[in-house]
């Protein structure tokens, strides 16, 4: 069922009118009685756009899914909530998921890949710094344990500068302020901080995720997003997961084909300007449902890339051992 | 009925045995799967990690980094709070002037100073010292004021009658008389400064027990998280013993 946003809005309006006519005038009571409630772990990061868009357009409600949006500051906090049973479905940076896999957690499965976002995460430097070598002796701010951190470790390692640059742990929201006040000389960040730093005068983008060593061969960025489900919940609600994925990838299609329209719905979530919002949407390659089986196939280029990424995390002492990623992939809901 | 007091050795034995039983029960709960090791690692895994990190020197480096931050912030807060507290404790005018500011500062948690401290001191060690300082200064000041106000007024009056100046009264009478209570308060503040250092190490830290815990949390390395917690307790225990020794030395006249 490929409904357009307009159709969904019409459907929602008709359902609301019917509910009101039936005396169900309270907003909470307008939901279908048999709707499956899904606790979703989100944030303003672009990986969550499809879930947010599907919720705001009314497409999820129309499919009988009541998505409860729960915000998290970091992927690790979100994954902790998955472990404790508070979140059923979430988009997460793979680094957190790999860290949990390395600990042997069987609480979740990877069911889809929403996008590839090579162009909205990267390393910014001040004008005058023209290469990684120019960063020698300088301070670089990045949020530790993030995909941007892995990008920095990879770039500095490849340039032989691992011990020559002071890499500081700065929480993502503090990075623009830290670079503006001169406390750090360079910064690695992702959207929306990426957009804020790029808008500053005297700053330039030295490298983005497309310079990551695994990108060219595997199309894998330092911290690709994956959509995960909590196994205990998904096993009981398999049909809801299937419906969810269908609506989810309809939203991905809207993001890909109608970025202007999608941007209007996303601005309340991200607080970006309309132009930045559109550009951020266009900065990612939004996958479709048909691509998922190929992406997650093992052996396969992308899945192999994820495995290499896990091994790279071991090399950089981020995790103790590389998990066999394919054991956490479940394509049965597609 | 004849109740015999247990000996010190017996009490120590009971304490030791309770710790062993607790650790064994914890280990057994993890090994039998009653507790998922992902949620709570067994003590053996924590011990293994401690040994590994001691061997490569990272544990000592992290302990020393946090201890340095705690002691610098704590000593700075003490150095300012003791004289200021004595002045505020003895002068009702000064107290009236400072009380509103103190009432504003006292409830602020150390975390709330992070954004401002970043702007004031940047990403530096001074910023971390300042977090510990700001988190401990107001409570330390309150302890000193209270201790000063509890000094027997007869002692002060007697000193005045014998011709002591205001400065002499403060130094020779009020400070020694209030010192036991001030030191008791500072012992509590020292414990508080360890909670502050965890906040301080949330931002721009590359070492320290707070950093260790936060980084362990990011990668779900719960044995590192527990290790960090254990090390904080051990370090507080050690500093407490050192503090008691200083207390005995400084307050020897009280014995």
Coordinates of C-alpha atoms in Angstrom, one line a residue:
Chain A
X1 CA 0.0 0.0 0.0
X2 CA 1.8 3.1 -1.2
X3 CA -0.2 6.0 0.1
X4 CA 0.9 9.6 -0.5
X5 CA 1.2 12.0 2.4
X6 CA -1.9 13.9 1.1
X7 CA -3.9 10.6 1.1
X8 CA -2.7 9.8 4.6
X9 CA -3.8 13.2 5.9
X10 CA -7.2 12.8 4.2
X11 CA -7.5 9.3 5.8
X12 CA -6.5 10.7 9.2
X13 CA -9.0 13.5 8.9
X14 CA -11.7 11.1 8.0
X15 CA -10.9 8.8 10.9
X16 CA -10.8 11.8 13.3
X17 CA -14.2 13.0 12.0
X18 CA -15.7 9.5 12.4
X19 CA -14.3 9.2 15.9
X20 CA -15.7 12.6 16.9
X21 CA -19.1 11.7 15.4
X22 CA -19.0 8.6 17.6
X23 CA -18.4 10.7 20.7
X24 CA -14.7 9.9 20.9
X25 CA -13.6 13.5 21.1
X26 CA -10.6 13.2 23.3
X27 CA -7.3 13.0 21.3
X28 CA -6.1 9.9 23.0
X29 CA -9.4 8.1 22.4
X30 CA -9.3 8.8 18.7
X31 CA -6.8 6.0 18.2
X32 CA -8.0 2.7 17.0
X33 CA -8.7 0.4 19.9
X34 CA -6.6 -2.4 18.4
X35 CA -3.6 -0.2 17.5
X36 CA -0.2 -1.7 18.4
X37 CA 1.8 0.6 20.5
X38 CA 5.5 0.9 19.7
X39 CA 8.0 2.7 21.9
X40 CA 10.5 4.3 19.5
X41 CA 13.9 5.6 20.5
X42 CA 14.6 8.8 18.6
X43 CA 16.4 12.1 18.4
X44 CA 16.9 15.0 16.0
X45 CA 19.5 13.0 14.1
X46 CA 18.6 12.3 10.4
X47 CA 18.5 8.6 10.9
X48 CA 15.2 9.2 12.7
X49 CA 13.6 11.2 10.0
X50 CA 11.6 8.3 8.5
X51 CA 10.1 7.3 11.8
X52 CA 9.2 10.9 12.7
X53 CA 7.8 11.6 9.2
X54 CA 5.7 8.4 9.3
X55 CA 4.3 9.4 12.7
X56 CA 3.6 13.0 11.8
X57 CA 2.0 12.2 8.5
X58 CA -0.4 9.9 10.2
X59 CA 0.8 6.9 8.1
X60 CA 1.6 4.9 11.1
X61 CA -1.7 5.5 12.7
X62 CA -3.4 4.5 9.5
X63 CA -1.5 1.3 9.6
X64 CA -2.7 0.6 13.1
X65 CA 0.5 1.6 14.8
X66 CA 0.6 4.0 17.7
X67 CA 4.3 5.1 17.8
X68 CA 5.4 6.7 21.1
X69 CA 8.4 8.9 20.5
X70 CA 11.1 8.8 23.2
X71 CA 14.1 11.0 22.7
X72 CA 17.7 10.1 23.7
X73 CA 20.9 12.1 23.6
X74 CA 23.1 9.2 22.6
X75 CA 22.9 5.9 20.9
X76 CA 24.3 4.2 24.0
X77 CA 21.5 5.6 26.1
X78 CA 18.9 4.5 23.6
X79 CA 20.4 1.0 23.4
X80 CA 20.4 0.8 27.2
X81 CA 16.7 1.5 27.0
X82 CA 16.3 -1.3 24.5
X83 CA 18.1 -3.7 26.8
X84 CA 15.9 -2.7 29.7
X85 CA 12.7 -3.3 27.6
X86 CA 11.7 0.4 27.4
X87 CA 12.2 0.7 23.6
X88 CA 10.8 -1.6 21.0
X89 CA 12.2 -0.1 17.8
X90 CA 15.0 2.3 17.3
X91 CA 17.4 3.7 14.8
X92 CA 20.9 3.6 16.2
X93 CA 24.5 4.3 15.2
X94 CA 26.1 1.0 14.5
X95 CA 28.9 1.7 17.0
X96 CA 26.6 1.3 20.0
X97 CA 25.0 -1.8 18.4
X98 CA 28.4 -3.4 17.8
X99 CA 29.5 -2.6 21.3
X100 CA 26.5 -4.5 22.6
X101 CA 27.0 -7.4 20.2
X102 CA 30.6 -7.6 21.4
X103 CA 29.2 -8.1 24.9
X104 CA 27.1 -10.9 23.7
X105 CA 23.7 -9.2 23.9
X106 CA 21.0 -11.2 22.1
X107 CA 18.3 -8.6 23.0
X108 CA 18.0 -7.0 19.6
X109 CA 18.2 -7.6 15.8
X110 CA 19.1 -5.4 12.9
X111 CA 16.2 -5.4 10.6
X112 CA 16.9 -2.6 8.1
X113 CA 19.3 0.2 7.0
X114 CA 17.5 3.6 6.5
X115 CA 20.2 5.6 4.7
X116 CA 23.8 6.3 4.1
X117 CA 24.9 9.8 5.3
X118 CA 28.4 10.4 4.2
X119 CA 28.0 14.1 3.6
X120 CA 26.6 15.4 6.9
X121 CA 29.4 14.3 9.2
X122 CA 33.0 15.4 8.9
X123 CA 36.1 17.1 10.2
X124 CA 36.2 20.9 10.3
X125 CA 39.3 23.0 10.5
X126 CA 40.1 26.7 10.5
X127 CA 41.1 28.4 7.3
X128 CA 44.8 28.0 6.8
X129 CA 44.8 24.3 7.7
X130 CA 45.0 22.6 4.4
X131 CA 45.8 19.0 5.3
X132 CA 45.7 16.6 8.2
X133 CA 49.5 17.2 8.6
X134 CA 48.7 20.8 9.4
X135 CA 46.8 19.6 12.5
X136 CA 50.1 18.5 14.2
X137 CA 50.2 19.9 17.8
X138 CA 46.6 21.1 17.6
X139 CA 43.5 20.3 19.7
X140 CA 40.7 18.5 18.0
X141 CA 37.3 18.2 19.7
X142 CA 35.0 15.2 19.0
X143 CA 32.4 13.2 21.0
X144 CA 34.2 10.1 22.1
X145 CA 32.6 6.8 21.2
X146 CA 30.7 8.3 18.3
X147 CA 31.0 7.6 14.6
X148 CA 32.8 11.0 14.2
X149 CA 35.4 9.8 16.7
X150 CA 36.0 6.7 14.6
X151 CA 36.4 8.9 11.5
X152 CA 39.0 11.0 13.4
X153 CA 40.9 7.9 14.6
X154 CA 40.8 6.5 11.1
X155 CA 42.0 9.8 9.4
X156 CA 44.7 10.4 12.0
X157 CA 45.8 6.8 11.9
X158 CA 46.0 6.8 8.1
X159 CA 48.0 10.0 8.1
X160 CA 50.4 8.7 10.8
X161 CA 49.3 11.4 13.3
X162 CA 47.7 9.3 16.0
X163 CA 50.0 10.7 18.7
X164 CA 50.5 14.2 17.3
X165 CA 47.0 15.6 17.6
X166 CA 45.3 16.2 21.0
X167 CA 41.9 14.6 20.6
X168 CA 39.5 15.9 23.3
X169 CA 36.2 14.5 24.3
X170 CA 33.6 17.2 23.8
X171 CA 29.8 16.5 23.9
X172 CA 28.1 17.1 20.6
X173 CA 26.1 20.1 21.6
X174 CA 29.2 21.9 23.1
X175 CA 31.3 21.5 19.9
X176 CA 30.2 24.6 18.0
X177 CA 30.7 26.8 21.1
X178 CA 34.1 25.3 21.8
X179 CA 35.4 25.9 18.3
X180 CA 33.9 29.4 18.1
X181 CA 35.6 30.4 21.4
X182 CA 38.9 29.0 20.2
X183 CA 39.1 26.3 22.8
X184 CA 39.7 23.7 20.1
X185 CA 41.3 24.1 16.7
X186 CA 39.4 21.5 14.8
X187 CA 36.2 19.6 15.3
X188 CA 34.5 16.5 14.0
X189 CA 30.7 16.6 14.2
X190 CA 27.5 15.4 12.6
X191 CA 24.3 17.2 11.7
X192 CA 22.8 19.4 13.2
X193 CA 26.1 20.6 14.7
X194 CA 27.7 20.0 11.4
X195 CA 25.5 22.6 9.8
X196 CA 26.2 25.1 12.6
X197 CA 30.0 24.8 12.3
X198 CA 29.8 25.0 8.5
X199 CA 27.9 28.3 8.8
X200 CA 30.7 29.8 10.9
X201 CA 33.1 32.1 9.2
X202 CA 36.7 31.0 9.0
X203 CA 35.8 27.3 9.1
X204 CA 36.1 24.7 6.3
X205 CA 35.4 21.0 5.9
X206 CA 38.6 19.1 5.6
X207 CA 37.1 15.6 5.3
X208 CA 33.7 13.9 5.5
X209 CA 32.7 10.3 5.9
X210 CA 33.4 9.6 2.2
X211 CA 37.1 9.8 3.1
X212 CA 36.6 7.0 5.6
X213 CA 38.8 4.1 4.7
X214 CA 36.0 1.6 4.5
X215 CA 33.7 3.8 2.4
X216 CA 35.2 3.4 -1.0
X217 CA 35.2 -0.4 -1.0
X218 CA 32.1 -1.2 1.1
X219 CA 30.1 2.1 1.0
X220 CA 30.2 1.9 4.8
X221 CA 30.6 5.2 6.8
X222 CA 32.2 5.2 10.3
X223 CA 28.9 4.8 12.0
X224 CA 26.1 3.8 9.6
X225 CA 22.6 3.9 11.0
X226 CA 20.7 0.7 11.4
X227 CA 17.1 0.1 12.4
X228 CA 16.8 -2.4 15.2
X229 CA 14.0 -4.2 17.0
X230 CA 13.9 -5.6 20.5
X231 CA 13.7 -9.4 19.9
X232 CA 11.3 -10.2 22.8
X233 CA 8.8 -7.7 21.6
X234 CA 9.2 -8.3 17.8
X235 CA 8.7 -12.1 18.3
X236 CA 5.2 -11.4 19.6
X237 CA 4.5 -8.6 17.2
X238 CA 5.9 -9.8 13.9
X239 CA 3.1 -8.5 11.8
X240 CA 3.3 -5.0 13.4
X241 CA 7.1 -5.0 12.5
X242 CA 6.3 -5.9 8.9
X243 CA 3.7 -3.1 8.7
X244 CA 6.0 -0.7 10.4
X245 CA 8.8 -1.4 7.9
X246 CA 6.4 -0.8 5.0
X247 CA 5.3 2.6 6.2
X248 CA 8.9 3.4 7.3
X249 CA 10.2 2.9 3.8
X250 CA 7.3 4.9 2.3
X251 CA 8.6 7.7 4.4
X252 CA 12.1 7.1 3.1
X253 CA 10.7 7.4 -0.4
X254 CA 9.1 10.8 0.6
X255 CA 12.5 11.9 1.9
X256 CA 14.2 10.9 -1.3
X257 CA 11.6 12.1 -3.8
X258 CA 10.0 15.1 -2.0
X259 CA 12.6 16.6 0.3
X260 CA 10.9 20.0 0.4
X261 CA 7.6 18.5 1.6
X262 CA 9.4 16.3 4.1
X263 CA 11.4 19.2 5.4
X264 CA 8.3 21.1 6.5
X265 CA 7.3 18.2 8.8
X266 CA 10.8 17.8 10.2
X267 CA 11.6 21.3 11.2
X268 CA 9.8 21.0 14.6
X269 CA 12.0 18.0 15.4
X270 CA 15.4 19.5 14.4
X271 CA 14.9 23.3 14.7
X272 CA 16.9 23.8 11.4
X273 CA 16.2 26.4 8.8
X274 CA 14.2 25.2 5.9
X275 CA 17.2 25.4 3.6
X276 CA 19.5 23.5 6.0
X277 CA 16.8 21.0 6.5
X278 CA 16.3 20.3 2.8
X279 CA 20.1 20.1 2.3
X280 CA 20.4 17.7 5.2
X281 CA 17.7 15.4 3.8
X282 CA 19.5 15.5 0.4
X283 CA 22.8 14.8 2.1
X284 CA 21.7 11.3 2.8
X285 CA 21.0 8.5 0.3
X286 CA 17.7 7.1 1.4
X287 CA 17.3 3.4 0.8
X288 CA 14.1 1.6 -0.2
X289 CA 12.5 -1.6 1.0
X290 CA 13.7 -3.5 -2.1
X291 CA 17.3 -2.7 -1.4
X292 CA 17.3 -4.0 2.1
X293 CA 17.7 -7.7 1.4
X294 CA 20.7 -7.0 -0.8
X295 CA 22.3 -4.6 1.8
X296 CA 21.9 -7.0 4.7
X297 CA 22.8 -10.2 2.7
X298 CA 25.8 -12.0 4.1
X299 CA 28.2 -12.4 2.5
X300 CA 27.6 -9.2 0.7
X301 CA 29.4 -5.9 0.3
X302 CA 27.6 -3.9 2.9
X303 CA 27.3 -6.6 5.5
X304 CA 31.0 -7.4 5.0
X305 CA 31.7 -3.6 5.5
X306 CA 29.9 -3.7 8.8
X307 CA 32.1 -6.7 9.8
X308 CA 35.2 -4.8 8.9
X309 CA 34.0 -1.9 10.9
X310 CA 33.6 -4.1 14.0
X311 CA 37.2 -5.3 13.5
X312 CA 38.3 -1.7 13.2
X313 CA 36.7 -0.9 16.5
X314 CA 38.8 -3.7 18.1
X315 CA 42.0 -2.2 16.4
X316 CA 41.2 1.2 18.0
X317 CA 40.5 -0.5 21.4
X318 CA 36.9 0.6 21.4
X319 CA 35.6 -2.9 21.9
X320 CA 37.4 -6.1 23.1
X321 CA 36.4 -8.5 20.3
X322 CA 34.6 -8.3 17.0
X323 CA 31.2 -9.9 17.0
X324 CA 30.0 -11.9 13.9
X325 CA 27.6 -9.2 12.7
X326 CA 25.5 -11.5 10.5
X327 CA 24.2 -13.3 13.7
X328 CA 22.3 -10.1 14.6
X329 CA 20.8 -9.5 11.2
X330 CA 17.2 -10.6 10.7
X331 CA 15.6 -9.9 7.3
X332 CA 12.5 -12.0 8.0
X333 CA 10.4 -8.9 8.6
X334 CA 11.1 -7.3 5.3
Chain B
X1 CA 22.7 -11.4 82.2
X2 CA 26.3 -11.0 81.5
X3 CA 26.9 -9.4 78.0
X4 CA 30.5 -9.6 76.9
X5 CA 31.6 -7.0 74.3
X6 CA 33.0 -8.6 71.2
X7 CA 36.7 -8.0 70.6
X8 CA 37.9 -5.8 67.8
X9 CA 39.3 -8.8 66.0
X10 CA 35.9 -10.6 66.1
X11 CA 34.2 -7.5 64.7
X12 CA 36.8 -7.3 61.9
X13 CA 36.3 -11.0 61.2
X14 CA 32.6 -10.5 60.9
X15 CA 33.1 -7.6 58.6
X16 CA 35.5 -9.5 56.4
X17 CA 33.3 -12.6 56.3
X18 CA 30.3 -10.5 55.2
X19 CA 32.3 -9.0 52.3
X20 CA 33.4 -12.5 51.2
X21 CA 29.8 -13.9 51.4
X22 CA 28.5 -10.9 49.5
X23 CA 31.1 -11.3 46.7
X24 CA 30.5 -15.1 46.5
X25 CA 26.8 -14.6 46.2
X26 CA 27.3 -11.9 43.5
X27 CA 29.7 -14.2 41.6
X28 CA 27.3 -17.2 41.9
X29 CA 24.3 -15.1 40.7
X30 CA 26.2 -14.1 37.6
X31 CA 27.6 -17.5 36.9
X32 CA 24.3 -19.3 37.3
X33 CA 22.6 -16.7 35.0
X34 CA 20.3 -15.3 37.7
X35 CA 21.9 -12.0 36.9
X36 CA 22.9 -11.2 33.3
X37 CA 26.6 -10.3 33.3
X38 CA 25.7 -7.6 30.7
X39 CA 23.7 -5.8 33.4
X40 CA 26.0 -6.6 36.3
X41 CA 29.4 -8.2 35.7
X42 CA 30.7 -10.8 38.2
X43 CA 33.4 -9.6 40.6
X44 CA 35.9 -11.9 38.9
X45 CA 35.5 -10.0 35.7
X46 CA 36.0 -6.7 37.5
X47 CA 39.1 -8.1 39.3
X48 CA 40.4 -9.3 36.0
X49 CA 40.0 -5.8 34.5
X50 CA 41.6 -4.2 37.5
X51 CA 44.7 -6.5 37.1
X52 CA 44.9 -5.8 33.4
X53 CA 44.6 -2.0 33.8
X54 CA 47.1 -2.0 36.7
X55 CA 49.5 -3.9 34.5
X56 CA 49.3 -1.4 31.6
X57 CA 49.4 1.5 34.0
X58 CA 46.1 3.0 32.9
X59 CA 44.3 2.5 36.2
X60 CA 46.9 4.4 38.2
X61 CA 46.9 7.2 35.6
X62 CA 43.1 7.5 35.9
X63 CA 43.1 7.4 39.7
X64 CA 45.8 10.0 39.9
X65 CA 44.1 12.3 37.4
X66 CA 40.9 12.3 39.4
X67 CA 42.6 12.6 42.7
X68 CA 44.6 15.6 41.5
X69 CA 41.3 17.3 40.3
X70 CA 39.5 16.5 43.6
X71 CA 42.4 17.7 45.8
X72 CA 43.0 20.9 43.8
X73 CA 39.3 21.9 43.8
X74 CA 38.8 20.9 47.3
X75 CA 41.8 22.7 48.7
X76 CA 41.0 25.8 46.8
X77 CA 37.4 25.7 48.2
X78 CA 38.7 25.2 51.7
X79 CA 41.3 27.9 51.5
X80 CA 38.6 30.4 50.5
X81 CA 35.8 29.0 52.7
X82 CA 37.6 28.9 56.0
X83 CA 38.6 32.6 56.4
X84 CA 35.4 33.8 54.7
X85 CA 33.3 31.5 56.9
X86 CA 34.9 32.7 60.1
X87 CA 34.2 36.4 59.0
X88 CA 30.6 35.6 58.1
X89 CA 30.2 33.5 61.3
X90 CA 31.4 36.4 63.5
X91 CA 29.9 39.4 61.8
X92 CA 26.1 39.7 61.5
X93 CA 26.5 42.5 58.9
X94 CA 28.7 40.4 56.7
X95 CA 26.3 37.5 57.1
X96 CA 23.3 39.7 56.2
X97 CA 25.2 40.8 53.1
X98 CA 26.3 37.3 52.0
X99 CA 23.4 35.2 53.0
X100 CA 21.3 35.8 49.9
X101 CA 24.2 35.0 47.6
X102 CA 25.0 31.9 49.6
X103 CA 21.4 30.8 49.5
X104 CA 21.5 31.1 45.7
X105 CA 24.8 29.2 45.4
X106 CA 24.2 26.4 47.9
X107 CA 21.6 24.3 46.0
X108 CA 23.3 24.4 42.6
X109 CA 24.6 21.0 41.6
X110 CA 28.1 20.8 40.1
X111 CA 26.7 19.7 36.8
X112 CA 24.9 23.1 36.4
X113 CA 28.3 24.9 36.3
X114 CA 29.6 23.0 33.3
X115 CA 28.3 25.4 30.5
X116 CA 29.6 28.5 32.3
X117 CA 32.9 26.9 33.4
X118 CA 33.5 26.0 29.7
X119 CA 33.0 29.6 28.7
X120 CA 35.1 31.0 31.5
X121 CA 38.0 28.5 31.5
X122 CA 37.7 26.7 28.2
X123 CA 38.6 23.0 27.8
X124 CA 41.3 22.9 30.3
X125 CA 42.2 21.4 33.7
X126 CA 41.3 24.7 35.3
X127 CA 37.7 24.1 34.1
X128 CA 37.7 20.8 35.9
X129 CA 39.1 22.2 39.1
X130 CA 36.5 25.0 38.9
X131 CA 33.6 22.4 38.8
X132 CA 35.0 20.7 42.0
X133 CA 35.5 24.2 43.5
X134 CA 32.0 25.4 42.7
X135 CA 30.4 22.2 43.8
X136 CA 32.1 22.2 47.2
X137 CA 32.7 25.9 48.1
X138 CA 29.1 26.8 49.2
X139 CA 28.6 23.7 51.4
X140 CA 32.1 24.1 52.9
X141 CA 31.3 27.8 53.7
X142 CA 28.1 26.8 55.4
X143 CA 29.9 24.3 57.6
X144 CA 32.5 26.9 58.6
X145 CA 29.9 29.5 59.4
X146 CA 28.0 27.1 61.6
X147 CA 31.1 25.9 63.3
X148 CA 32.1 29.5 64.0
X149 CA 28.8 30.4 65.4
X150 CA 28.8 27.5 67.7
X151 CA 32.0 28.7 69.5
X152 CA 31.2 29.5 73.1
X153 CA 30.7 33.3 73.4
X154 CA 32.2 33.2 76.9
X155 CA 35.6 32.3 75.3
X156 CA 35.4 35.3 72.9
X157 CA 34.3 37.7 75.6
X158 CA 37.1 36.5 77.9
X159 CA 39.7 37.0 75.2
X160 CA 38.3 40.5 74.4
X161 CA 38.4 41.4 78.1
X162 CA 42.0 40.4 78.2
X163 CA 42.7 42.9 75.5
X164 CA 42.8 40.6 72.4
X165 CA 42.3 42.4 69.1
X166 CA 39.6 41.2 66.6
X167 CA 42.2 39.5 64.5
X168 CA 43.7 37.8 67.6
X169 CA 40.3 36.6 68.7
X170 CA 39.6 35.1 65.3
X171 CA 43.1 33.4 65.1
X172 CA 43.6 32.4 68.7
X173 CA 40.1 31.7 69.9
X174 CA 37.5 31.2 67.2
X175 CA 39.6 29.1 64.7
X176 CA 40.9 26.6 67.2
X177 CA 37.5 26.3 69.0
X178 CA 35.7 25.7 65.7
X179 CA 38.3 23.5 64.1
X180 CA 36.9 20.1 65.2
X181 CA 33.5 20.9 63.7
X182 CA 35.1 22.5 60.6
X183 CA 37.2 19.3 60.0
X184 CA 34.2 17.1 60.5
X185 CA 32.4 19.1 57.8
X186 CA 35.3 19.1 55.5
X187 CA 35.5 15.3 55.6
X188 CA 31.9 15.2 54.3
X189 CA 32.8 17.8 51.7
X190 CA 35.7 15.7 50.5
X191 CA 33.3 12.9 49.7
X192 CA 31.1 15.4 47.9
X193 CA 34.0 16.6 45.8
X194 CA 34.3 13.1 44.3
X195 CA 30.7 13.4 43.0
X196 CA 31.8 16.8 41.5
X197 CA 34.8 15.3 39.7
X198 CA 32.6 12.9 37.9
X199 CA 30.6 15.8 36.5
X200 CA 33.9 17.6 35.7
X201 CA 35.1 14.6 33.7
X202 CA 32.0 14.4 31.6
X203 CA 33.4 17.1 29.3
X204 CA 36.7 17.2 27.5
X205 CA 38.4 14.6 29.7
X206 CA 40.7 12.0 28.4
X207 CA 41.5 10.4 31.7
X208 CA 40.1 10.1 35.2
X209 CA 37.6 7.8 37.0
X210 CA 34.6 9.8 35.7
X211 CA 35.9 9.5 32.2
X212 CA 36.5 5.8 32.7
X213 CA 32.9 5.2 33.9
X214 CA 31.4 7.3 31.1
X215 CA 33.5 5.7 28.4
X216 CA 32.7 2.2 29.8
X217 CA 29.0 3.1 29.7
X218 CA 29.2 4.1 26.0
X219 CA 30.6 0.7 25.1
X220 CA 28.5 -1.3 27.6
X221 CA 31.7 -2.4 29.4
X222 CA 30.0 -2.8 32.7
X223 CA 33.1 -4.2 34.4
X224 CA 34.9 -0.9 33.6
X225 CA 31.9 1.0 35.1
X226 CA 31.9 -1.1 38.3
X227 CA 35.7 -0.8 38.4
X228 CA 35.5 3.0 38.3
X229 CA 32.9 2.9 41.0
X230 CA 35.1 0.6 43.2
X231 CA 38.1 2.8 42.6
X232 CA 36.2 5.9 43.7
X233 CA 35.2 4.2 46.9
X234 CA 38.7 2.9 47.6
X235 CA 40.2 6.3 46.9
X236 CA 37.7 8.1 49.1
X237 CA 38.4 5.5 51.8
X238 CA 42.2 6.2 51.5
X239 CA 41.8 10.0 51.6
X240 CA 39.5 9.6 54.6
X241 CA 42.2 7.7 56.4
X242 CA 44.7 10.4 55.5
X243 CA 42.3 13.1 56.6
X244 CA 41.8 11.3 60.0
X245 CA 45.5 11.2 60.5
X246 CA 45.8 14.9 59.8
X247 CA 42.8 15.6 62.1
X248 CA 44.6 13.7 64.9
X249 CA 47.7 15.7 64.3
X250 CA 46.0 19.1 64.1
X251 CA 43.6 18.4 67.0
X252 CA 46.1 16.6 69.2
X253 CA 45.4 19.1 71.9
X254 CA 41.8 17.9 72.0
X255 CA 42.7 14.3 73.0

